[in-house]
Short mmCIF file of C-alpha atoms in Angstrom, two decimals:
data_model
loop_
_atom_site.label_atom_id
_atom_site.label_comp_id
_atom_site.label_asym_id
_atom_site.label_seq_id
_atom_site.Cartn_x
_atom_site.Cartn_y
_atom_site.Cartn_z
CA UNK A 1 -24.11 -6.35 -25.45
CA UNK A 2 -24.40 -3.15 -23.87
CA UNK A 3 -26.99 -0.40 -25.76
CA UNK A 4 -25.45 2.99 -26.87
CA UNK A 5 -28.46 5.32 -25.77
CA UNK A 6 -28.51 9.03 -25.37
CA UNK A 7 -29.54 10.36 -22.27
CA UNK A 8 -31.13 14.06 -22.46
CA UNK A 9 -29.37 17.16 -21.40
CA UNK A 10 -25.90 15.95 -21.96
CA UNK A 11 -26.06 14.51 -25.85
CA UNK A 12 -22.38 16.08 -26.54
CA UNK A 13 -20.71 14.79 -23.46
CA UNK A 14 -22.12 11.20 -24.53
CA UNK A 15 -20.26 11.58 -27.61
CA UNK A 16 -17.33 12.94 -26.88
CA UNK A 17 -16.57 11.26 -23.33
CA UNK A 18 -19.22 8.04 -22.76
CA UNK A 19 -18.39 6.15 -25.85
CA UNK A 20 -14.54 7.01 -25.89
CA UNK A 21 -13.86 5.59 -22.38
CA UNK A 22 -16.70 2.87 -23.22
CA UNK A 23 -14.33 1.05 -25.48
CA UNK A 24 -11.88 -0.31 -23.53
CA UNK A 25 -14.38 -2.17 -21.32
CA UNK A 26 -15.75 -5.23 -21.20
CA UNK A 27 -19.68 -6.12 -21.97
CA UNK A 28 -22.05 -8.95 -21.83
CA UNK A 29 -25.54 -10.44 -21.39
CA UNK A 30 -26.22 -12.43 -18.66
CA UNK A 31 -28.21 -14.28 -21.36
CA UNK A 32 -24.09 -15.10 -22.71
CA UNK A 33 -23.43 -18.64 -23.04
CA UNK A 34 -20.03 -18.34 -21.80
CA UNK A 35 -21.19 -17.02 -18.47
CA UNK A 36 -21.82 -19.17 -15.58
CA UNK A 37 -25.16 -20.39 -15.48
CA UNK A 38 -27.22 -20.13 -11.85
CA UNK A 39 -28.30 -23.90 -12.86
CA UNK A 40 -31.43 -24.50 -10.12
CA UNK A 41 -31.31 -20.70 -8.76
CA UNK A 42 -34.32 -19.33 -8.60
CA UNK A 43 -34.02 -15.25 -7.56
CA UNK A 44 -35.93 -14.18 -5.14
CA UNK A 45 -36.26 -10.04 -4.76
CA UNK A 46 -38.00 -7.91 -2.35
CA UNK A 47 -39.71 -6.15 -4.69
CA UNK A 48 -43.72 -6.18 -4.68
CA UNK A 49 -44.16 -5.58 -8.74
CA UNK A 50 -41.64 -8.79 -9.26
CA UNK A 51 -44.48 -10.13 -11.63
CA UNK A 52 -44.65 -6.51 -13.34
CA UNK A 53 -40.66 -6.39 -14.26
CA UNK A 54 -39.55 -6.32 -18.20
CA UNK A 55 -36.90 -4.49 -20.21
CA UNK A 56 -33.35 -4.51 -19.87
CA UNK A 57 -30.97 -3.28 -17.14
CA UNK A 58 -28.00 -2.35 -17.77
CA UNK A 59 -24.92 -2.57 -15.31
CA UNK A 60 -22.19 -1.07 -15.11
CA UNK A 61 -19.79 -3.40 -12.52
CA UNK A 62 -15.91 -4.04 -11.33
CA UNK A 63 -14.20 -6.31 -13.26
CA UNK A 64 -14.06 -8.41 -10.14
CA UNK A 65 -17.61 -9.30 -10.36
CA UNK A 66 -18.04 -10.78 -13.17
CA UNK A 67 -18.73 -14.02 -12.23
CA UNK A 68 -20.25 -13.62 -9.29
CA UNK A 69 -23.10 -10.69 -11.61
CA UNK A 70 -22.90 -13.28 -14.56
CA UNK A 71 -24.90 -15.83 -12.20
CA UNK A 72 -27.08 -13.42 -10.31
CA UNK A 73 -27.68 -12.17 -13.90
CA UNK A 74 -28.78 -15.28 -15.05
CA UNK A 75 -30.95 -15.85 -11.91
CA UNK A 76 -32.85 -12.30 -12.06
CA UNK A 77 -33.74 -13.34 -15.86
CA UNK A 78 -35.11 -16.50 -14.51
CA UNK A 79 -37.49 -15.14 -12.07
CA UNK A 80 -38.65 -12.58 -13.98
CA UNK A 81 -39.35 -13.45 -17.86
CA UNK A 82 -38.98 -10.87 -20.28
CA UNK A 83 -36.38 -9.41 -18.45
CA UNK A 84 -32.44 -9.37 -19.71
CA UNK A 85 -29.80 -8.12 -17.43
CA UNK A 86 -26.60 -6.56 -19.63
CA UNK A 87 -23.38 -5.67 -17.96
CA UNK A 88 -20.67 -3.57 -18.30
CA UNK A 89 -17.38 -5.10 -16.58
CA UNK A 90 -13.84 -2.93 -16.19
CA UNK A 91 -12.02 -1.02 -14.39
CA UNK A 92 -14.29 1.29 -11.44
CA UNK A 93 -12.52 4.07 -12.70
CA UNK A 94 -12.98 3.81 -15.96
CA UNK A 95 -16.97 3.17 -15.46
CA UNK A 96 -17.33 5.99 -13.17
CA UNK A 97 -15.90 8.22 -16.02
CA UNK A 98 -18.41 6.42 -18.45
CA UNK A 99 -21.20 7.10 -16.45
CA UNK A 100 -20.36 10.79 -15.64
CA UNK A 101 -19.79 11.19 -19.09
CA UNK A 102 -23.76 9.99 -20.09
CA UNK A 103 -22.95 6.65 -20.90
CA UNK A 104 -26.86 5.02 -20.52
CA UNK A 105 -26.47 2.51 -17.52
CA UNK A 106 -29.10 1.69 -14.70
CA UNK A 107 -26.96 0.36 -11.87
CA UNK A 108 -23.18 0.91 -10.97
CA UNK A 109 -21.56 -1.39 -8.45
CA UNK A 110 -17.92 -0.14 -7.78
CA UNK A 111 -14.78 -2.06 -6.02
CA UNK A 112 -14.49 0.95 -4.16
CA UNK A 113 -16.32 3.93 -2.07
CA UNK A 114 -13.63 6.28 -3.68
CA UNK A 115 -14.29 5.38 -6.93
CA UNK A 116 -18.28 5.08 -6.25
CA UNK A 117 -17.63 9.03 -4.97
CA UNK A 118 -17.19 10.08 -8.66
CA UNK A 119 -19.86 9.21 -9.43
CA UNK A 120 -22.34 10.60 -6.10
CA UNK A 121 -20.38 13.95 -6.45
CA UNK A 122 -21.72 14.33 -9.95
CA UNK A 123 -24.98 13.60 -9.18
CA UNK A 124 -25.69 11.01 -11.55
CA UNK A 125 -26.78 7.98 -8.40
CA UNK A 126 -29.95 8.03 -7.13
CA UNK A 127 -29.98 8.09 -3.20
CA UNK A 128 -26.98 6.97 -0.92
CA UNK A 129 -24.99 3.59 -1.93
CA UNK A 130 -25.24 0.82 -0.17
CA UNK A 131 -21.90 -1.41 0.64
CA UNK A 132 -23.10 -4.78 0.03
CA UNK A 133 -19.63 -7.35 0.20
CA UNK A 134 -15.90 -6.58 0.72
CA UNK A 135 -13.06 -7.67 -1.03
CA UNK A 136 -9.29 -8.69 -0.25
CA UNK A 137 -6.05 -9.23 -1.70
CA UNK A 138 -4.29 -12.30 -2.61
CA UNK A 139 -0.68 -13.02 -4.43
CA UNK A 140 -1.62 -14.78 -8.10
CA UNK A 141 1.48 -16.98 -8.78
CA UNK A 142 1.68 -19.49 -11.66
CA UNK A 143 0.50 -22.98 -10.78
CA UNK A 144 2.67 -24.93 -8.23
CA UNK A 145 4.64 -21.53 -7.04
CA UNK A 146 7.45 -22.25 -8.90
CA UNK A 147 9.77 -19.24 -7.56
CA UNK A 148 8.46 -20.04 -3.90
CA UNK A 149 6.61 -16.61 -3.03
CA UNK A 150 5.47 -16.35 0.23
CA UNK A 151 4.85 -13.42 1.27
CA UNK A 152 4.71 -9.36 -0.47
CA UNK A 153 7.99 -9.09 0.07
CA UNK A 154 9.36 -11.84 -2.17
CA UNK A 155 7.58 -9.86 -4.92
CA UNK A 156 10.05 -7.42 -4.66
CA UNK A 157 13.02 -10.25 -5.63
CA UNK A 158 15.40 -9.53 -8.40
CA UNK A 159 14.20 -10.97 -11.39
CA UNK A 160 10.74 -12.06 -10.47
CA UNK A 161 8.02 -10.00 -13.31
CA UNK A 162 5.40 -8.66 -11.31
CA UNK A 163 2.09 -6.96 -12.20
CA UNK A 164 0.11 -4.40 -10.13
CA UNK A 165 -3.26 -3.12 -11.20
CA UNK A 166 -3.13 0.67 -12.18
CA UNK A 167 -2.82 2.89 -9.33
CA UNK A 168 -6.14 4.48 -10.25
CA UNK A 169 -8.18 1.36 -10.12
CA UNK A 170 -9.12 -0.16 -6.50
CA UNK A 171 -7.51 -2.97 -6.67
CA UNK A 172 -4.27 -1.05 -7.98
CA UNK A 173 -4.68 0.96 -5.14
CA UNK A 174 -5.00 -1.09 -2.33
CA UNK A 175 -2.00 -3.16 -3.25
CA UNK A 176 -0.17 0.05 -2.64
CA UNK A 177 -1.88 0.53 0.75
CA UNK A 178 -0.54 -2.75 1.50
CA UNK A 179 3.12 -2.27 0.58
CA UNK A 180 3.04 0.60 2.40
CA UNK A 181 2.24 -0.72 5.18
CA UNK A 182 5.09 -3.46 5.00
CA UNK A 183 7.03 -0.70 3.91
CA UNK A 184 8.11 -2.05 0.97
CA UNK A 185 9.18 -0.56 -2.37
CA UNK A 186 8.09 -2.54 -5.80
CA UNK A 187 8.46 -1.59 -9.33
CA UNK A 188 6.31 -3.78 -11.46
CA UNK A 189 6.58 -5.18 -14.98
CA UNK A 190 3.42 -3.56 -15.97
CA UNK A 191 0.05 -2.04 -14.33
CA UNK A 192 -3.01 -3.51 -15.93
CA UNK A 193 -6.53 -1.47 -16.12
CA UNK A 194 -8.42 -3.52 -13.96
CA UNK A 195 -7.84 -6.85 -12.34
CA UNK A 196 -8.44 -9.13 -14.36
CA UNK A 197 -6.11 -7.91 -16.72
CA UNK A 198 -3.63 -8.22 -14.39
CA UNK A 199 -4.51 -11.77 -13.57
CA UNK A 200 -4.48 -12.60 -17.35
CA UNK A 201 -0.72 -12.07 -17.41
CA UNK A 202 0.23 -14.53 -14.74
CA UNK A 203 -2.54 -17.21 -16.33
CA UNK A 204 -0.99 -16.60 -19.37
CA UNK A 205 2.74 -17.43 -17.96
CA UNK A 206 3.18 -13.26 -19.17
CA UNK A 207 4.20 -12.34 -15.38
CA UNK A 208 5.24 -14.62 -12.10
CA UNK A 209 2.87 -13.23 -9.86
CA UNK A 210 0.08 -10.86 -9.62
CA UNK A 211 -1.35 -8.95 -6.58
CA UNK A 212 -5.02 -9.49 -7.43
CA UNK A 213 -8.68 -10.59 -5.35
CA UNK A 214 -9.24 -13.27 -3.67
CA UNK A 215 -12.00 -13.50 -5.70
CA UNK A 216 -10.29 -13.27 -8.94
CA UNK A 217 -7.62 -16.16 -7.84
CA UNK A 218 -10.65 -18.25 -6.79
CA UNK A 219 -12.76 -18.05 -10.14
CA UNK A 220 -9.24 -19.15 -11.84
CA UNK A 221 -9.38 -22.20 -10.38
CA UNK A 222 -5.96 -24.16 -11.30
CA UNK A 223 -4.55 -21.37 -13.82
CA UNK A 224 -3.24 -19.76 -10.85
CA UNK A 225 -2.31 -20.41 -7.54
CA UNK A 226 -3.08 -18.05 -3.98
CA UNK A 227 -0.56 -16.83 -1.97
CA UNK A 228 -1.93 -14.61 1.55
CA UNK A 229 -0.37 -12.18 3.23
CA UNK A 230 -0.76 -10.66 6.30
CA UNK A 231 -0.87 -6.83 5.00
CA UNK A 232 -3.69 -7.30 2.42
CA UNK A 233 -5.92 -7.16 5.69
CA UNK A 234 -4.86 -3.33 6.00
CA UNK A 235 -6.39 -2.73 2.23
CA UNK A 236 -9.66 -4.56 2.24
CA UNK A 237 -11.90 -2.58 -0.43
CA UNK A 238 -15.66 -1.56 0.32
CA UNK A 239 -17.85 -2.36 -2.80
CA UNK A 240 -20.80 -0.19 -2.93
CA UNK A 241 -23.66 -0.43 -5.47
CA UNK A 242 -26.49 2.54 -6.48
CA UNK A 243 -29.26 2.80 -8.72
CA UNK A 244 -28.55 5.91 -11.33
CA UNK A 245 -30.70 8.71 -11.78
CA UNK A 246 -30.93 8.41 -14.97
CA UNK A 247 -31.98 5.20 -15.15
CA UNK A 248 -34.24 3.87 -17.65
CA UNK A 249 -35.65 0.47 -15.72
CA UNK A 250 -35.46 1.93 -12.77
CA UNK A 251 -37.85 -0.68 -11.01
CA UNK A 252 -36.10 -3.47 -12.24
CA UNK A 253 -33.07 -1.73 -11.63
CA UNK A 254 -33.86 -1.44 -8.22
CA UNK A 255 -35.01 -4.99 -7.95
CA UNK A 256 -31.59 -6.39 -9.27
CA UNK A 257 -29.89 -4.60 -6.38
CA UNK A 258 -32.46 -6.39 -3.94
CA UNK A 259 -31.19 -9.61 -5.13
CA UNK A 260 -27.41 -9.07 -5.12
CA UNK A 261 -28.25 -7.79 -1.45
CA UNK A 262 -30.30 -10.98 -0.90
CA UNK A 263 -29.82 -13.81 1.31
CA UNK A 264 -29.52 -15.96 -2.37
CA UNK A 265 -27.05 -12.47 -3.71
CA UNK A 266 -24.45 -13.11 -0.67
CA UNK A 267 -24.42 -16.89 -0.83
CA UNK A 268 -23.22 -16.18 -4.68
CA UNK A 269 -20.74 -13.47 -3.20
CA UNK A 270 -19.54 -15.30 -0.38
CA UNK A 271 -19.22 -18.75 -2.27
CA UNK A 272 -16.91 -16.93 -5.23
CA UNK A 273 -14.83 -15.38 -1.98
CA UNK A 274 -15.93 -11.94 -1.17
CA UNK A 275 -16.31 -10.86 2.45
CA UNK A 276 -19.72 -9.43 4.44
CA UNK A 277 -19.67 -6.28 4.72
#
């Protein structure tokens, strides 16, 4: 799990904002044995003190890479002993505001430059952030498209329960850059706080379809099924990834980036369906 530290200067704003917005996120150890394991992965960073890394890091990423960090978590641990990579997985938003707030976290990879922007304009990353894979959108329908969607606008059938992520999330808001572009009015069942909360409701038969990842329809495997459509190519999100300044392993926080932007760190990307940037 995550560690509730204090960072100096801002002890108050750690109480009052960090923690609050801390709870409704998600957090594991790559060390979790209900991650995916990087089973014969063997991490290879750029960093010349590789054999000098220990501690934890601590990162703060969209829910959307959870797999994908789970495994390069797992991989980073393996090449460098002593080490333990911890993550914190929700909604960019809500981890921006975490992390402005003094929530203690050494890396923040975002679904989003907007959302990464909350963070830069407080000051709290250290240096410019790099994009390092990109990410499109897919319809989640229930296994075997029962109600026969096709395309966005068979979302908007009488009827048919449909979830959107929350317009302040990434993925929330590029499914509205796509229906704008079609032009196309929808009024969902629900939004969800990140994505895979909105995928949750179709695998668990709560909605009909979902506008979600690629990425998050591929790590369902058979609990859902993908539907593509044309517009999601006019709302293709930009994930960016800093080291903070007020990181606390900064060296192996900085070596963890090296790997997800790796030669091995995009073969784990690109396999689990995210784009080159």
């Amino acid at each position: 799990m995550t560690r509730t530290a204090r960072r100096s200067g801002r002890p108050m704003q750690v109480a009052a904002l960090g923690v609050t917005a801390l709870l409704g996120l998600s957090a594991c150890s790559s060390s979790d044995g209900s991650s995916s394991a990087a089973s014969g992965s063997s991490a290879s960073t750029s960093t010349s003190t590789s054999d000098k890394l220990s501690g934890t890091v601590t990162v703060f990423a969209a829910a959307s890479l959870k797999e994908s960090f789970t495994t390069l978590g797992k991989a980073f641990e393996k090449a460098h002993p002593g080490t333990e990579v911890t993550f914190s997985f929700g909604g960019s938003d809500s981890l921006a505001a975490s992390i402005t707030g003094g929530a203690p976290a050494d890396v923040f990879a975002s679904a989003s430059p907007k959302t990464m922007a909350i963070v830069t304009d407080a000051g709290d990353a250290s240096g410019t952030p790099a994009t390092f894979v990109r990410n499109q959108l897919e319809i989640a329908t229930l296994p075997g498209n029962p109600h026969q969607v096709s395309s966005l606008k068979d979302l908007t059938k009488s009827g048919l329960k449909v979830v959107l992520c929350d317009k302040t999330v990434p993925c929330g808001a590029a499914a509205q850059k796509a229906l704008d572009a079609a032009e196309l009015k929808l009024t969902p069942v629900s939004y969800e706080q990140d994505v895979k909360a909105a995928l949750t409701k179709v695998e668990l038969k709560e909605a009909d379809a979902a506008v979600v990842y690629k990425t998050d329809v591929h790590a369902a495997g058979d609990k859902v099924e993908g539907v593509e459509f044309p517009e999601s190519a006019d709302a293709v999100n930009d994930y960016p990834i800093v080291r903070l300044k007020e990181a606390k392993n900064a060296v192996a926080a900085e070596a963890f980036i090296a790997l997800v932007r790796s030669a091995e760190g995009q073969k784990v990307l690109t396999e689990a369906g995210f784009l080159q940037p």
